[in-house]
């Protein structure tokens, strides 16, 4: 019963890397279409490689997989495949990260990457009724100068890109490295988010808040190591985009039963559930909800709260948020009448 409830409840996804939705089947199709040589010759061989001992071992494979993406059509196909999956799972709104430097470093233009993704997002709104926003992430293992260069290229896309994010290898790459480029981004009118406290210490979450002035923290699960930080996140209701299956796959927690998501919710933080890189971590948003509910014994009210938080924490405008939450509340009423 609760699984059906999870499947049907309207929800938003706020932490999804479009390159992380590349399923092995599409990876192999694109490798052949674009004549890119991969070391894998079957879907099973690709899946076999998905054993990670931490963030870096995943990123190595993830950047390798992204090399099959060359043309605008490839970015369109990738994004469209995700949107179809999202529609099946009653995802009503999605905010998608894309990593431009992964592609520009291979000689693929900003234009090719963005146009393919943006075109699919438009179709997603028209044909599937899924609203969306786009977030450009800087790779933190690269230099702030490289990030600034990408930011300049993003200026003509100001209307299509809502926010700037920060991802890739967290250890030894503190948010402080990107203070200036984030300041320029904010002055240009971009909102900001950053991965922090996934593998890195609570200090990186403080830096993301105080130096990058982020609107949300991506992951943030290590905040529990700092009581003052938890208090601050609660008071300001700074949203955390938590990714439970990702955290287990990347050994942030030994198992879902040991995940701190329920504790974060109980403490009154604005927590959301997300899939991060679903093709690599064994589940899309619905599977993240279902497996987390089962491991932590979440009740209907908690599932509702997580779905409501996903809209509240989104970058939809005020009226759109109200409309989505009204739709959610109507769903709840109908569900209660039936059961
Ligand atoms: N890029 C894609 N997934 C990521 C993650 N979980 N952490 C940091 N960078 C990423
Ligand atoms: Zn992520």
CSV table of C-alpha atoms and ligand atoms in Angstrom, one decimal:
chain,number,residue,atom,x,y,z
A,1,UNK,CA,0.0,0.0,0.0
A,2,UNK,CA,2.7,2.5,1.0
A,3,UNK,CA,4.6,1.7,-2.2
A,4,UNK,CA,1.6,2.6,-4.3
A,5,UNK,CA,1.3,5.8,-2.3
A,6,UNK,CA,4.9,6.6,-3.0
A,7,UNK,CA,4.5,5.9,-6.8
A,8,UNK,CA,1.5,8.1,-7.1
A,9,UNK,CA,2.3,11.1,-4.9
A,10,UNK,CA,3.3,14.2,-6.9
A,11,UNK,CA,6.9,15.1,-6.2
A,12,UNK,CA,9.9,17.2,-7.4
A,13,UNK,CA,13.5,16.1,-7.9
A,14,UNK,CA,16.1,18.7,-7.1
A,15,UNK,CA,19.4,16.8,-7.3
A,16,UNK,CA,20.0,14.9,-10.5
A,17,UNK,CA,23.0,15.0,-12.7
A,18,UNK,CA,21.9,14.5,-16.3
A,19,UNK,CA,25.1,12.7,-17.1
A,20,UNK,CA,24.3,10.4,-14.2
A,21,UNK,CA,21.1,9.2,-16.0
A,22,UNK,CA,23.1,7.6,-18.8
A,23,UNK,CA,21.9,4.0,-18.7
A,24,UNK,CA,24.4,1.4,-20.0
A,25,UNK,CA,22.1,0.5,-22.9
A,26,UNK,CA,22.1,4.2,-24.1
A,27,UNK,CA,25.9,4.4,-23.4
A,28,UNK,CA,26.5,1.5,-25.8
A,29,UNK,CA,24.1,2.8,-28.4
A,30,UNK,CA,25.8,6.2,-28.4
A,31,UNK,CA,29.3,4.7,-28.4
A,32,UNK,CA,28.5,2.9,-31.6
A,33,UNK,CA,26.6,5.8,-33.1
A,34,UNK,CA,29.6,8.1,-32.4
A,35,UNK,CA,32.3,5.6,-32.9
A,36,UNK,CA,33.7,6.1,-29.4
A,37,UNK,CA,35.8,3.2,-28.2
A,38,UNK,CA,34.8,2.0,-24.7
A,39,UNK,CA,36.5,-0.8,-22.7
A,40,UNK,CA,33.1,-2.4,-22.2
A,41,UNK,CA,31.4,-4.6,-24.8
A,42,UNK,CA,28.1,-5.4,-23.1
A,43,UNK,CA,25.5,-3.9,-20.8
A,44,UNK,CA,26.5,-6.5,-18.2
A,45,UNK,CA,30.1,-5.5,-18.4
A,46,UNK,CA,29.2,-1.9,-17.8
A,47,UNK,CA,27.0,-2.8,-14.8
A,48,UNK,CA,29.7,-5.1,-13.4
A,49,UNK,CA,32.0,-2.0,-13.2
A,50,UNK,CA,29.5,-0.2,-10.9
A,51,UNK,CA,31.3,-1.1,-7.7
A,52,UNK,CA,32.6,2.0,-5.9
A,53,UNK,CA,34.7,2.5,-2.8
A,54,UNK,CA,33.9,6.2,-2.6
A,55,UNK,CA,33.1,9.3,-4.6
A,56,UNK,CA,36.3,9.4,-6.6
A,57,UNK,CA,36.0,5.8,-7.9
A,58,UNK,CA,32.5,6.6,-9.1
A,59,UNK,CA,33.5,9.9,-10.7
A,60,UNK,CA,36.3,8.2,-12.7
A,61,UNK,CA,33.7,5.9,-14.4
A,62,UNK,CA,31.1,8.7,-14.7
A,63,UNK,CA,33.5,11.0,-16.6
A,64,UNK,CA,34.5,8.0,-18.8
A,65,UNK,CA,30.8,7.2,-19.6
A,66,UNK,CA,30.1,10.8,-20.5
A,67,UNK,CA,32.6,10.6,-23.4
A,68,UNK,CA,30.0,9.0,-25.6
A,69,UNK,CA,28.0,12.2,-25.6
A,70,UNK,CA,29.1,14.3,-28.6
A,71,UNK,CA,26.2,15.8,-30.5
A,72,UNK,CA,23.2,17.9,-29.7
A,73,UNK,CA,21.0,14.8,-30.4
A,74,UNK,CA,22.9,12.8,-27.8
A,75,UNK,CA,22.2,15.3,-25.1
A,76,UNK,CA,18.5,15.5,-26.2
A,77,UNK,CA,18.2,11.7,-26.1
A,78,UNK,CA,19.8,11.5,-22.7
A,79,UNK,CA,17.5,14.2,-21.2
A,80,UNK,CA,14.4,12.8,-22.9
A,81,UNK,CA,15.0,9.3,-21.5
A,82,UNK,CA,15.2,10.8,-18.0
A,83,UNK,CA,12.0,12.8,-18.5
A,84,UNK,CA,10.0,9.8,-19.7
A,85,UNK,CA,11.2,7.9,-16.5
A,86,UNK,CA,10.3,11.0,-14.4
A,87,UNK,CA,6.8,11.1,-15.9
A,88,UNK,CA,6.2,7.4,-15.0
A,89,UNK,CA,7.2,8.2,-11.4
A,90,UNK,CA,4.9,11.2,-11.1
A,91,UNK,CA,7.7,13.6,-10.8
A,92,UNK,CA,5.9,16.9,-11.6
A,93,UNK,CA,9.0,19.2,-11.5
A,94,UNK,CA,12.7,18.6,-11.9
A,95,UNK,CA,15.9,20.7,-11.5
A,96,UNK,CA,18.7,19.2,-13.5
A,97,UNK,CA,22.4,19.6,-13.1
A,98,UNK,CA,24.7,19.5,-16.0
A,99,UNK,CA,28.6,19.5,-16.0
A,100,UNK,CA,29.7,21.7,-18.9
A,101,UNK,CA,33.5,21.3,-18.3
A,102,UNK,CA,33.3,17.5,-18.8
A,103,UNK,CA,32.2,18.3,-22.4
A,104,UNK,CA,34.0,21.6,-23.3
A,105,UNK,CA,37.3,19.9,-22.2
A,106,UNK,CA,36.7,17.4,-25.0
A,107,UNK,CA,36.0,20.1,-27.5
A,108,UNK,CA,32.2,20.1,-27.4
A,109,UNK,CA,30.7,23.5,-27.3
A,110,UNK,CA,28.4,25.0,-24.7
A,111,UNK,CA,25.9,25.5,-27.4
A,112,UNK,CA,25.7,21.8,-28.4
A,113,UNK,CA,25.3,20.6,-24.8
A,114,UNK,CA,22.8,23.2,-23.7
A,115,UNK,CA,20.7,23.2,-26.8
A,116,UNK,CA,20.1,19.4,-26.7
A,117,UNK,CA,19.2,19.5,-23.0
A,118,UNK,CA,17.0,22.7,-23.2
A,119,UNK,CA,15.1,21.3,-26.2
A,120,UNK,CA,14.2,18.1,-24.4
A,121,UNK,CA,13.1,20.1,-21.3
A,122,UNK,CA,10.8,22.2,-23.4
A,123,UNK,CA,9.3,19.0,-24.9
A,124,UNK,CA,9.0,17.6,-21.4
A,125,UNK,CA,6.9,20.6,-20.3
A,126,UNK,CA,4.7,20.4,-23.5
A,127,UNK,CA,4.2,16.6,-23.8
A,128,UNK,CA,4.6,15.3,-20.3
A,129,UNK,CA,3.6,18.3,-18.2
A,130,UNK,CA,6.9,18.3,-16.3
A,131,UNK,CA,8.2,21.7,-15.3
A,132,UNK,CA,12.0,22.1,-15.0
A,133,UNK,CA,14.9,24.3,-14.2
A,134,UNK,CA,18.6,23.9,-15.3
A,135,UNK,CA,21.6,24.2,-13.0
A,136,UNK,CA,25.1,24.6,-14.4
A,137,UNK,CA,27.7,22.9,-12.1
A,138,UNK,CA,31.4,23.9,-11.9
A,139,UNK,CA,33.7,21.0,-11.4
A,140,UNK,CA,35.5,21.7,-8.2
A,141,UNK,CA,38.6,19.6,-9.0
A,142,UNK,CA,39.3,22.2,-11.8
A,143,UNK,CA,40.5,25.7,-11.3
A,144,UNK,CA,38.3,28.8,-10.4
A,145,UNK,CA,39.7,30.3,-13.6
A,146,UNK,CA,38.1,27.5,-15.6
A,147,UNK,CA,34.8,28.0,-13.7
A,148,UNK,CA,35.0,31.8,-14.5
A,149,UNK,CA,35.5,31.0,-18.2
A,150,UNK,CA,32.4,28.8,-18.2
A,151,UNK,CA,30.4,31.4,-16.3
A,152,UNK,CA,31.2,33.9,-19.1
A,153,UNK,CA,29.9,31.5,-21.7
A,154,UNK,CA,26.7,31.0,-19.6
A,155,UNK,CA,25.7,34.7,-19.7
A,156,UNK,CA,23.7,34.5,-23.0
A,157,UNK,CA,21.8,31.5,-21.4
A,158,UNK,CA,20.9,33.6,-18.3
A,159,UNK,CA,17.1,33.0,-19.0
A,160,UNK,CA,17.5,29.2,-19.4
A,161,UNK,CA,19.9,28.5,-16.5
A,162,UNK,CA,18.4,29.3,-13.1
A,163,UNK,CA,21.4,28.5,-10.9
A,164,UNK,CA,25.1,27.7,-10.5
A,165,UNK,CA,26.2,24.6,-8.6
A,166,UNK,CA,29.4,23.0,-7.5
A,167,UNK,CA,30.1,19.3,-7.8
A,168,UNK,CA,32.9,16.6,-8.4
A,169,UNK,CA,35.6,15.6,-5.9
A,170,UNK,CA,34.8,17.2,-2.6
A,171,UNK,CA,37.9,16.2,-0.5
A,172,UNK,CA,40.6,18.9,-0.6
A,173,UNK,CA,38.4,21.2,-2.8
A,174,UNK,CA,36.7,23.5,-0.3
A,175,UNK,CA,33.9,25.9,-1.4
A,176,UNK,CA,36.2,28.8,-0.5
A,177,UNK,CA,38.1,28.1,-3.7
A,178,UNK,CA,35.1,29.4,-5.7
A,179,UNK,CA,34.1,32.3,-3.6
A,180,UNK,CA,34.8,34.9,-6.2
A,181,UNK,CA,33.2,33.2,-9.2
A,182,UNK,CA,30.1,32.5,-7.1
A,183,UNK,CA,29.9,36.2,-6.2
A,184,UNK,CA,30.1,37.1,-9.9
A,185,UNK,CA,27.4,34.5,-10.7
A,186,UNK,CA,25.1,36.0,-8.0
A,187,UNK,CA,25.7,39.5,-9.3
A,188,UNK,CA,24.6,38.2,-12.7
A,189,UNK,CA,21.4,37.1,-11.2
A,190,UNK,CA,22.0,33.3,-10.9
A,191,UNK,CA,20.9,31.5,-7.7
A,192,UNK,CA,23.5,29.2,-6.2
A,193,UNK,CA,23.7,25.7,-4.7
A,194,UNK,CA,26.7,23.5,-3.8
A,195,UNK,CA,27.5,19.9,-3.0
A,196,UNK,CA,28.9,20.0,0.6
A,197,UNK,CA,29.1,17.6,3.5
A,198,UNK,CA,28.7,14.5,1.3
A,199,UNK,CA,32.3,13.3,2.0
A,200,UNK,CA,33.6,16.6,3.1
A,201,UNK,CA,33.4,18.0,6.7
A,202,UNK,CA,30.7,20.3,8.2
A,203,UNK,CA,33.1,23.2,7.7
A,204,UNK,CA,32.5,22.9,3.9
A,205,UNK,CA,28.8,23.3,4.6
A,206,UNK,CA,29.5,26.5,6.6
A,207,UNK,CA,31.6,27.7,3.7
A,208,UNK,CA,28.9,27.0,1.2
A,209,UNK,CA,26.5,29.0,3.3
A,210,UNK,CA,28.7,31.9,4.4
A,211,UNK,CA,31.0,32.3,1.3
A,212,UNK,CA,29.0,31.0,-1.6
A,213,UNK,CA,25.7,32.2,-0.1
A,214,UNK,CA,23.9,29.1,-1.4
A,215,UNK,CA,20.1,28.7,-1.6
A,216,UNK,CA,20.3,25.0,-0.9
A,217,UNK,CA,23.0,22.4,0.1
A,218,UNK,CA,23.4,19.3,-2.0
A,219,UNK,CA,23.8,16.3,0.3
A,220,UNK,CA,24.8,18.0,3.6
A,221,UNK,CA,24.4,14.7,5.5
A,222,UNK,CA,27.5,15.3,7.6
A,223,UNK,CA,25.9,18.4,9.2
A,224,UNK,CA,25.0,16.2,12.1
A,225,UNK,CA,28.6,16.3,13.3
A,226,UNK,CA,28.1,20.0,14.2
A,227,UNK,CA,25.2,21.0,16.5
A,228,UNK,CA,25.5,24.7,15.8
A,229,UNK,CA,25.2,24.0,12.1
A,230,UNK,CA,22.1,21.8,12.6
A,231,UNK,CA,20.5,24.6,14.6
A,232,UNK,CA,21.4,27.1,11.8
A,233,UNK,CA,20.0,24.9,9.0
A,234,UNK,CA,16.8,24.4,11.0
A,235,UNK,CA,16.3,28.1,11.8
A,236,UNK,CA,16.9,29.3,8.3
A,237,UNK,CA,15.2,26.2,6.8
A,238,UNK,CA,18.1,25.8,4.3
A,239,UNK,CA,17.1,22.8,2.2
A,240,UNK,CA,19.3,19.7,2.0
A,241,UNK,CA,18.9,17.6,-1.2
A,242,UNK,CA,19.7,14.2,0.3
A,243,UNK,CA,20.4,11.2,-2.0
A,244,UNK,CA,20.1,8.0,0.0
A,245,UNK,CA,21.0,5.3,-2.5
A,246,UNK,CA,23.9,7.3,-3.7
A,247,UNK,CA,25.2,7.7,-0.1
A,248,UNK,CA,25.1,3.9,0.3
A,249,UNK,CA,26.7,3.2,-3.1
A,250,UNK,CA,29.5,5.7,-2.4
A,251,UNK,CA,30.0,4.4,1.2
A,252,UNK,CA,28.9,7.5,3.0
A,253,UNK,CA,26.7,5.2,5.1
A,254,UNK,CA,27.3,1.4,5.4
A,255,UNK,CA,23.6,0.7,4.7
A,256,UNK,CA,20.3,2.5,4.3
A,257,UNK,CA,19.2,1.4,7.8
A,258,UNK,CA,22.1,3.5,9.1
A,259,UNK,CA,21.3,6.5,7.0
A,260,UNK,CA,20.6,9.7,9.0
A,261,UNK,CA,17.7,11.0,6.8
A,262,UNK,CA,15.0,10.3,9.4
A,263,UNK,CA,17.1,11.9,12.1
A,264,UNK,CA,17.4,15.0,10.0
A,265,UNK,CA,13.7,15.1,9.4
A,266,UNK,CA,13.0,14.6,13.1
A,267,UNK,CA,15.2,17.5,13.9
A,268,UNK,CA,13.0,19.7,11.7
A,269,UNK,CA,15.4,20.3,8.8
A,270,UNK,CA,14.1,20.9,5.3
A,271,UNK,CA,15.1,17.5,3.8
A,272,UNK,CA,14.3,16.3,0.3
A,273,UNK,CA,14.9,12.9,-1.3
A,274,UNK,CA,16.7,12.7,-4.7
A,275,UNK,CA,18.5,10.2,-7.0
A,276,UNK,CA,21.8,12.0,-7.8
A,277,UNK,CA,23.0,9.6,-10.6
A,278,UNK,CA,20.3,7.0,-10.9
A,279,UNK,CA,21.8,5.0,-13.8
A,280,UNK,CA,24.9,4.3,-11.6
A,281,UNK,CA,23.3,3.9,-8.2
A,282,UNK,CA,20.5,1.4,-8.8
A,283,UNK,CA,17.4,3.6,-8.6
A,284,UNK,CA,15.5,6.6,-9.7
A,285,UNK,CA,13.5,8.9,-7.4
A,286,UNK,CA,10.8,6.3,-6.7
A,287,UNK,CA,13.2,3.6,-5.8
A,288,UNK,CA,15.0,6.0,-3.5
A,289,UNK,CA,11.7,6.8,-1.7
A,290,UNK,CA,10.6,3.1,-1.5
A,291,UNK,CA,13.9,1.7,-0.2
A,292,UNK,CA,14.4,4.6,2.3
A,293,UNK,CA,10.9,4.2,3.5
A,294,UNK,CA,11.4,0.5,4.1
A,295,UNK,CA,14.8,0.8,5.7
A,296,UNK,CA,13.8,3.7,8.1
A,297,UNK,CA,10.2,2.8,8.5
A,298,UNK,CA,8.9,6.3,7.3
A,299,UNK,CA,5.2,6.8,7.7
A,300,UNK,CA,2.7,8.5,5.3
A,301,UNK,CA,3.1,11.8,7.0
A,302,UNK,CA,6.8,11.7,6.6
A,303,UNK,CA,6.6,10.8,2.9
A,304,UNK,CA,4.1,13.7,2.4
A,305,UNK,CA,6.5,16.0,4.2
A,306,UNK,CA,9.4,15.0,1.9
A,307,UNK,CA,7.2,15.5,-1.2
A,308,UNK,CA,6.0,18.9,0.2
A,309,UNK,CA,9.6,19.9,1.0
A,310,UNK,CA,10.6,19.1,-2.6
A,311,UNK,CA,8.3,21.8,-3.9
A,312,UNK,CA,9.0,24.3,-1.1
A,313,UNK,CA,12.8,23.9,-1.7
A,314,UNK,CA,12.5,24.2,-5.5
A,315,UNK,CA,13.2,27.2,-7.7
A,316,UNK,CA,9.7,27.5,-8.9
A,317,UNK,CA,8.1,30.9,-8.4
A,318,UNK,CA,5.7,31.5,-5.6
A,319,UNK,CA,2.5,30.9,-7.6
A,320,UNK,CA,3.9,27.7,-9.2
A,321,UNK,CA,4.9,26.3,-5.8
A,322,UNK,CA,1.4,27.0,-4.4
A,323,UNK,CA,-0.2,25.2,-7.4
A,324,UNK,CA,2.0,22.2,-7.0
A,325,UNK,CA,1.4,22.0,-3.3
A,326,UNK,CA,-2.3,22.3,-3.9
A,327,UNK,CA,-2.1,19.4,-6.3
A,328,UNK,CA,-0.2,17.4,-3.6
A,329,UNK,CA,-2.8,18.3,-0.9
A,330,UNK,CA,-5.7,17.2,-3.3
A,331,UNK,CA,-3.9,13.9,-3.8
A,332,UNK,CA,-3.6,13.4,0.0
A,333,UNK,CA,-7.3,14.1,0.5
A,334,UNK,CA,-8.3,11.6,-2.2
A,335,UNK,CA,-5.9,9.0,-0.8
A,336,UNK,CA,-7.4,9.4,2.7
A,337,UNK,CA,-11.0,9.1,1.4
A,338,UNK,CA,-10.1,5.9,-0.4
A,339,UNK,CA,-8.3,4.2,2.5
B,1,LIG,N1,28.8,14.5,-9.8
B,1,LIG,C1,27.9,13.6,-10.0
B,1,LIG,N2,27.5,13.0,-8.9
B,1,LIG,C2,28.2,13.6,-7.9
B,1,LIG,C3,28.2,13.4,-6.5
B,1,LIG,N3,27.4,12.6,-5.9
B,1,LIG,N4,29.0,14.2,-5.8
B,1,LIG,C4,29.8,15.1,-6.4
B,1,LIG,N5,29.9,15.2,-7.7
B,1,LIG,C5,29.0,14.5,-8.5
B,2,LIG,ZN1,25.2,15.1,-6.8
